[in-house]
Amino acid sequence: LAFTQHEAIDFVQCINNCALSEVVVIGSKYTWWNNRIEEDYTLKRLDRVLVNNVFQEAFPSTIVHHLIRQG
């Protein structure tokens, strides 16, 4: 299922309208790779943790830990 540019813009507007912000990440910048090497190698970040101001005020030291891949 393709994700269109229009849908991406709608999603960003929704995040902005809800005043959400991303939680700080510790660890790898990427959470997925395609198990290939050299020119076919692809890294992506598939997850985000978004919170509102109420959450940030209640839990100001919240961070996300990306764990090292095993196996």
Short mmCIF file of C-alpha atoms in Angstrom, two decimals:
data_model
loop_
_atom_site.label_atom_id
_atom_site.label_comp_id
_atom_site.label_asym_id
_atom_site.label_seq_id
_atom_site.Cartn_x
_atom_site.Cartn_y
_atom_site.Cartn_z
CA LEU A 1 0.00 0.00 0.00
CA ALA A 2 1.63 3.25 -1.13
CA PHE A 3 1.92 6.26 1.16
CA THR A 4 1.31 9.40 -0.88
CA GLN A 5 2.84 12.83 -0.39
CA HIS A 6 -0.64 14.19 0.37
CA GLU A 7 -1.05 11.62 3.16
CA ALA A 8 2.37 12.54 4.54
CA ILE A 9 1.41 16.22 4.63
CA ASP A 10 -1.87 15.36 6.36
CA PHE A 11 0.03 13.31 8.94
CA VAL A 12 2.49 16.13 9.68
CA GLN A 13 -0.40 18.60 10.00
CA CYS A 14 -2.12 16.24 12.45
CA ILE A 15 1.05 16.02 14.56
CA ASN A 16 1.35 19.80 14.54
CA ASN A 17 -2.36 20.36 15.31
CA CYS A 18 -2.11 17.99 18.29
CA ALA A 19 1.09 19.73 19.47
CA LEU A 20 2.98 16.45 19.60
CA SER A 21 6.74 16.22 19.84
CA GLU A 22 9.16 13.34 19.52
CA VAL A 23 10.78 11.77 22.58
CA VAL A 24 14.60 11.82 22.74
CA VAL A 25 16.21 8.62 21.40
CA ILE A 26 19.31 6.89 22.75
CA GLY A 27 21.01 4.18 20.73
CA SER A 28 20.95 3.42 17.04
CA LYS A 29 19.45 6.03 14.75
CA TYR A 30 17.79 3.26 12.73
CA THR A 31 15.43 0.45 13.80
CA TRP A 32 15.28 -1.63 10.61
CA TRP A 33 17.62 -2.84 7.88
CA ASN A 34 17.06 -5.06 4.86
CA ASN A 35 19.75 -7.70 5.65
CA ARG A 36 21.65 -6.84 2.48
CA ILE A 37 25.17 -5.57 1.92
CA GLU A 38 26.93 -2.89 -0.10
CA GLU A 39 24.85 -1.04 -2.72
CA ASP A 40 21.57 -2.74 -1.71
CA TYR A 41 22.05 -1.90 1.99
CA THR A 42 19.10 0.06 3.41
CA LEU A 43 18.58 1.47 6.90
CA LYS A 44 15.28 2.99 8.07
CA ARG A 45 13.71 4.27 11.23
CA LEU A 46 10.26 2.73 11.41
CA ASP A 47 9.11 3.89 14.81
CA ARG A 48 8.58 7.19 16.58
CA VAL A 49 7.34 8.02 20.06
CA LEU A 50 5.23 11.17 20.05
CA VAL A 51 3.88 12.80 23.20
CA ASN A 52 1.84 15.86 24.10
CA ASN A 53 2.73 18.65 26.54
CA VAL A 54 0.78 17.07 29.40
CA PHE A 55 2.83 13.89 29.09
CA GLN A 56 6.10 15.85 28.83
CA GLU A 57 5.30 17.79 31.98
CA ALA A 58 4.31 14.64 33.88
CA PHE A 59 7.33 12.62 32.69
CA PRO A 60 10.07 15.13 31.75
CA SER A 61 12.92 12.60 31.75
CA THR A 62 11.28 10.18 29.30
CA ILE A 63 13.68 8.73 26.72
CA VAL A 64 13.49 5.93 24.16
CA HIS A 65 16.24 3.28 24.09
CA HIS A 66 16.82 1.58 20.74
CA LEU A 67 18.26 -1.80 21.60
CA ILE A 68 21.09 -3.49 19.70
CA ARG A 69 19.89 -6.11 17.26
CA GLN A 70 20.58 -9.68 18.37
CA GLY A 71 20.77 -12.71 16.10
#
